[in-house]
Coordinates of N, CA, C and O in Angstrom, one line a residue:
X1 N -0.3 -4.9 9.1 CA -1.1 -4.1 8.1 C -1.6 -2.9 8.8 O -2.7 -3.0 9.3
X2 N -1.1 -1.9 8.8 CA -1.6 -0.6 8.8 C -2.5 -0.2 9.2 O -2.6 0.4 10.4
X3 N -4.1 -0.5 7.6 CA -4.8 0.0 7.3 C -5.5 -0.2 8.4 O -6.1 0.6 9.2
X4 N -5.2 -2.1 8.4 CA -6.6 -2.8 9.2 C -7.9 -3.0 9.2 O -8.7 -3.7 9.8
X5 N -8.1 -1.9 7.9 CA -9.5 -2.1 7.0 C -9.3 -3.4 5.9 O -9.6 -4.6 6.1
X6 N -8.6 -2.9 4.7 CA -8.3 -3.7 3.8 C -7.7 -4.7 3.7 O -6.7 -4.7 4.5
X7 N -7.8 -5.7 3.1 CA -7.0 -7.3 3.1 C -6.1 -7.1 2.1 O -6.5 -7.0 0.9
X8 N -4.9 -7.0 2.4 CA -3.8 -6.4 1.3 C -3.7 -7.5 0.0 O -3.1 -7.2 -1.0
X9 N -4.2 -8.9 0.1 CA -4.1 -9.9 -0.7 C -4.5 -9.6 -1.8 O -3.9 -9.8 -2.9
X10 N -5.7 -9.0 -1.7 CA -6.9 -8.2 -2.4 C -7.2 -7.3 -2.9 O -8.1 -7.0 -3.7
X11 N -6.3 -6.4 -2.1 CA -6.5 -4.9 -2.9 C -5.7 -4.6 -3.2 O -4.8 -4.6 -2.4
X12 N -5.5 -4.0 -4.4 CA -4.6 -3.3 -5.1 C -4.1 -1.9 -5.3 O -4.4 -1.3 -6.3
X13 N -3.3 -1.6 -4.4 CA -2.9 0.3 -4.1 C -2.5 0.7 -5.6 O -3.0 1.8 -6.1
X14 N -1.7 0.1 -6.3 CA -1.0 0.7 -7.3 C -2.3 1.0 -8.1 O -2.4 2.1 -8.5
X15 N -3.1 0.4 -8.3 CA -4.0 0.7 -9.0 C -5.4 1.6 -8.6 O -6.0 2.3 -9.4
X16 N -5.5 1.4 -7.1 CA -6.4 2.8 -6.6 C -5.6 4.2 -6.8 O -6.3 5.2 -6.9
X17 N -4.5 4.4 -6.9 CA -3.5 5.5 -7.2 C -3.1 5.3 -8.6 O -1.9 5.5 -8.6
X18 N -3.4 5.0 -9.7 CA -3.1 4.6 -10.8 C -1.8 4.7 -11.1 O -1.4 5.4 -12.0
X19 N -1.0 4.1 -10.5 CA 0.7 4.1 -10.7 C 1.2 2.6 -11.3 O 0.5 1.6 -11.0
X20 N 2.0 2.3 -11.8 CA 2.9 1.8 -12.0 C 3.5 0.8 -10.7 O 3.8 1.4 -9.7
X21 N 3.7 -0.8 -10.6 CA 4.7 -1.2 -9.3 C 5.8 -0.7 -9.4 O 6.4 -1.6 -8.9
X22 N 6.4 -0.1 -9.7 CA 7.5 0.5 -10.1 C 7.5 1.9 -10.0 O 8.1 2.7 -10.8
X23 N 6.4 2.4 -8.9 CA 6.6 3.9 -9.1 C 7.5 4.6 -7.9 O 7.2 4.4 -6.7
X24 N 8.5 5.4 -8.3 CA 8.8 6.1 -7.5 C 8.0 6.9 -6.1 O 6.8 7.1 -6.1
X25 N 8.7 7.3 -5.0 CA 7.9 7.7 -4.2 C 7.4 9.2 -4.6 O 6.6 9.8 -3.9
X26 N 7.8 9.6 -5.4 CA 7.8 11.0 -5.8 C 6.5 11.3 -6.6 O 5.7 12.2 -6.4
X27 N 6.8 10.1 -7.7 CA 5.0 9.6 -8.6 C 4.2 8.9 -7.6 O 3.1 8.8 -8.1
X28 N 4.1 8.5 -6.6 CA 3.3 7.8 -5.6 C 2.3 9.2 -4.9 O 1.1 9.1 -4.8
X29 N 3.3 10.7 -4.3 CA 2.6 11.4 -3.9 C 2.3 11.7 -4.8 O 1.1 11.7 -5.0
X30 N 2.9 12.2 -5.7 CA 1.9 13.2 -6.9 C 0.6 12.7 -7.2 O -0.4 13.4 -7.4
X31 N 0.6 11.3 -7.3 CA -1.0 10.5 -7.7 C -1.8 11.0 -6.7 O -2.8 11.6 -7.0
X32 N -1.2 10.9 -5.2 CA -2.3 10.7 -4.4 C -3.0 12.1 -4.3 O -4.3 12.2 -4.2
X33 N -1.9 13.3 -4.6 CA -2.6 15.1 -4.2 C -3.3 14.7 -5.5 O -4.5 14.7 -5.4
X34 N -2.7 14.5 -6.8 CA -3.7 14.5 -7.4 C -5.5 14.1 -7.6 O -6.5 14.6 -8.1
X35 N -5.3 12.6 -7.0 CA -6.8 11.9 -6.6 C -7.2 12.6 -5.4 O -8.4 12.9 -5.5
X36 N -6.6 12.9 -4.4 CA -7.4 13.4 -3.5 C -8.1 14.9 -3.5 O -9.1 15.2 -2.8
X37 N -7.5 15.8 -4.4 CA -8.2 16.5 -4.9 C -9.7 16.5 -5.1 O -10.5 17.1 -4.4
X38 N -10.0 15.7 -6.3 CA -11.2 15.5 -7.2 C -11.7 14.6 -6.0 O -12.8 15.0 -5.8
X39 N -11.4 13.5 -5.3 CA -12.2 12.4 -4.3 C -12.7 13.0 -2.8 O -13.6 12.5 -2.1
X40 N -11.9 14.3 -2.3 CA -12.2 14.4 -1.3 C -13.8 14.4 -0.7 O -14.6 14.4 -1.6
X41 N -14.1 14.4 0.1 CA -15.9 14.7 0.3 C -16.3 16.2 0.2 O -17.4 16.7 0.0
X42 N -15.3 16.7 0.2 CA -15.8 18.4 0.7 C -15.5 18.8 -1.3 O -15.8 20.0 -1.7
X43 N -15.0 17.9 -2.2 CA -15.1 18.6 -3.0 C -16.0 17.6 -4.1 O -15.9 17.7 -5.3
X44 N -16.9 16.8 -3.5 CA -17.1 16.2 -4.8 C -19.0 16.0 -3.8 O -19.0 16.1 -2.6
X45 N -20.2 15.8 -4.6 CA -21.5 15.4 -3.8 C -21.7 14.1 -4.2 O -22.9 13.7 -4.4
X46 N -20.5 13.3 -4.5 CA -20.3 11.8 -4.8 C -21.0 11.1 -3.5 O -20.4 11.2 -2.4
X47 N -22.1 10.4 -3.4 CA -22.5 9.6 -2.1 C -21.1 8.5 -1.9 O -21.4 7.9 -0.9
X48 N -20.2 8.1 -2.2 CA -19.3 7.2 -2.2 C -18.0 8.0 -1.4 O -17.6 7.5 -0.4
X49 N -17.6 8.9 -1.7 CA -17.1 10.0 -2.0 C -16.2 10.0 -0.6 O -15.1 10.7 -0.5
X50 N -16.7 9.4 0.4 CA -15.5 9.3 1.4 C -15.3 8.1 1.3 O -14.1 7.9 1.1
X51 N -16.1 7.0 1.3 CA -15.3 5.4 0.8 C -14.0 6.1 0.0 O -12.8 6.3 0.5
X52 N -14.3 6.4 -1.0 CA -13.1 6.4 -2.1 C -12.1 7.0 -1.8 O -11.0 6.7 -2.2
X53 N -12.6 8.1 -0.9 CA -11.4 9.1 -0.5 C -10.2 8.2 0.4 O -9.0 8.2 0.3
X54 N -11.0 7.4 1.5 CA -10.1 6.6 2.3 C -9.6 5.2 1.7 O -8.6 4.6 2.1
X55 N -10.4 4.8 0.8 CA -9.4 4.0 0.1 C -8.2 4.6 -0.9 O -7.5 3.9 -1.7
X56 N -8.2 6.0 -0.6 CA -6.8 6.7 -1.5 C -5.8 6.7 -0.2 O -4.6 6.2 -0.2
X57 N -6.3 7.1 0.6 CA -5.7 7.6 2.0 C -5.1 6.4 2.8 O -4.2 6.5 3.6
X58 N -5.6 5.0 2.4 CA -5.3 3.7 2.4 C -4.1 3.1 1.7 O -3.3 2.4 2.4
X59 N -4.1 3.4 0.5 CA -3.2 3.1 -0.5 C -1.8 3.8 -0.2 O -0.7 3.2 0.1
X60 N -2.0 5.4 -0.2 CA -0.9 6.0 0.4 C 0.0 5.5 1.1 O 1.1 5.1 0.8
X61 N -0.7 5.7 2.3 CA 0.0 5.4 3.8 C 0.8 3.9 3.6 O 1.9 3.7 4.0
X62 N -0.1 3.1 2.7 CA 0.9 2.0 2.6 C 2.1 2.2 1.7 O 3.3 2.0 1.9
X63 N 1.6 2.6 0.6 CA 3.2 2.6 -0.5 C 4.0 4.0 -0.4 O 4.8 4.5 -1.2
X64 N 3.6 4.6 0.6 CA 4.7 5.9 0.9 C 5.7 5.6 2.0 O 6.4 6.5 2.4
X65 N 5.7 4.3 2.6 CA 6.2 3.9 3.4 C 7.2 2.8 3.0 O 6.7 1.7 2.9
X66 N 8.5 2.8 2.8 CA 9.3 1.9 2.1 C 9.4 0.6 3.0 O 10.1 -0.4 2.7
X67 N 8.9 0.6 3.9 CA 9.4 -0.7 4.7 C 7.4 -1.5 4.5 O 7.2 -2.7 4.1
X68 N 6.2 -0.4 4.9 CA 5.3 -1.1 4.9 C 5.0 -1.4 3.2 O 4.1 -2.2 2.9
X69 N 5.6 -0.8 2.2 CA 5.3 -1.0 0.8 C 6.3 -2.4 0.3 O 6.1 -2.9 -0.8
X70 N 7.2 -2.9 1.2 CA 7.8 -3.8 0.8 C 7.0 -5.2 1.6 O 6.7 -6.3 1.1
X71 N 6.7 -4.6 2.6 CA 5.6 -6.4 3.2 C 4.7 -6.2 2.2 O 4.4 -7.1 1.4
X72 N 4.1 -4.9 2.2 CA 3.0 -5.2 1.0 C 2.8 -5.9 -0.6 O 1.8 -6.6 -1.1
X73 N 4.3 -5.5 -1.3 CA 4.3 -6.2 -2.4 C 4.7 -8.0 -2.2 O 4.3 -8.9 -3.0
X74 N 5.6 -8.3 -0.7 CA 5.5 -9.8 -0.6 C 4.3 -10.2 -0.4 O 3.9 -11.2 -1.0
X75 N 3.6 -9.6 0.2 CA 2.0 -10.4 0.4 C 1.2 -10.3 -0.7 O 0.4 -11.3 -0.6
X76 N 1.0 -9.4 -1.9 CA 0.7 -9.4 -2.9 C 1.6 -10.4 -3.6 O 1.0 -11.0 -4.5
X77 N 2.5 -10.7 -3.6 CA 3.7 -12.1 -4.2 C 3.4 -13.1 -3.8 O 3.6 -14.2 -4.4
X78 N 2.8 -13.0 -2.7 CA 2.4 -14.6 -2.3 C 3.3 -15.2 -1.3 O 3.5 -16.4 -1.1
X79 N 4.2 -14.0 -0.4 CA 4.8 -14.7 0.3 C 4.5 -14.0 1.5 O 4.7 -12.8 1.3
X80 N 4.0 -14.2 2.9 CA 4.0 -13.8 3.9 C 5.3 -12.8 5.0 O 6.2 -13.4 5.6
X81 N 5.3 -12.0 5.1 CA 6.7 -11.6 6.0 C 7.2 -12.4 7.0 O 8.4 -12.6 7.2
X82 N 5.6 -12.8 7.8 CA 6.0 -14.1 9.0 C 7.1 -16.0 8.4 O 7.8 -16.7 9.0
X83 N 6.8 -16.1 7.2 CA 7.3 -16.8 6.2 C 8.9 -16.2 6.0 O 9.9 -16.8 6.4
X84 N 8.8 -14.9 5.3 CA 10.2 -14.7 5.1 C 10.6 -14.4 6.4 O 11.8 -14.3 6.1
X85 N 10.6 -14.2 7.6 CA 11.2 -14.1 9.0 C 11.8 -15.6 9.4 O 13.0 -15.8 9.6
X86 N 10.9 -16.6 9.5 CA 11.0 -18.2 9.5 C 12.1 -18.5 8.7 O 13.2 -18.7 9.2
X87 N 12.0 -18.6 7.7 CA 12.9 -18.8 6.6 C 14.5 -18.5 7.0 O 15.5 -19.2 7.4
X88 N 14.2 -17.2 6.8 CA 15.7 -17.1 7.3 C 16.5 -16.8 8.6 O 17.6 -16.3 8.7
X89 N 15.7 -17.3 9.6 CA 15.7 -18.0 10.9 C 16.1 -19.1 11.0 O 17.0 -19.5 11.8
X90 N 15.4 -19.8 10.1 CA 15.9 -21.8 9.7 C 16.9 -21.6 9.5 O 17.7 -22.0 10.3
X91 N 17.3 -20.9 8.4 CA 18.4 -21.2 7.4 C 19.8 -20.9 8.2 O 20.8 -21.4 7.8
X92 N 19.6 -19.8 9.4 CA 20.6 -19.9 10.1 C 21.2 -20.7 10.8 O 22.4 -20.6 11.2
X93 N 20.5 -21.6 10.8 CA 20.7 -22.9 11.5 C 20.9 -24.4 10.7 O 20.9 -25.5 11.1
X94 N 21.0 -23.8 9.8 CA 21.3 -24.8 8.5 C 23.4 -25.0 8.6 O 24.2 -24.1 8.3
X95 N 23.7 -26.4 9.2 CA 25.0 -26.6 9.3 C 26.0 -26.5 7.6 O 27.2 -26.7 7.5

């Protein structure tokens, strides 16, 4: 996990970026310039206002990344990566 802040179990990127699981990476950046706009600290006197910002900057980094956006939606599935590595480890060895 990336972030190393957030518990990916638990938080939900698609929805801090208001997109769709199914969003292209193209709708993924457009959300994020668009939120980080209005969230940044230097443009908003939001007391929250960097929390929110890095939980955009959170979200990003993970679902702009096609390999960390795919552990992410397994662990949001309920399946661990260390799990699907195992798995089909075993199964190699399945006569």
């Amino acid at each position: 996990m990336p972030t190393g802040v957030r518990d990916w179990a638990t938080c939900d990127f698609y929805a801090v970026l208001g997109v769709r699981t199914d969003a292209s990476s193209d709708e993924i950046a457009r959300a994020f310039r668009t939120a980080a706009k209005t969230a940044h600290p230097d443009a908003t006197d939001d007391p929250v206002a960097t929390e929110r910002f890095q939980e955009l900057v959170d979200a990003y980094s993970v679902l702009s990344d096609r390999r960390t956006r795919r552990d992410y939606d397994r662990v949001r599935a309920g399946v661990s990566v260390r799990d699907r590595k195992s798995a089909r480890l075993n199964s190699s060895h399945i006569p």
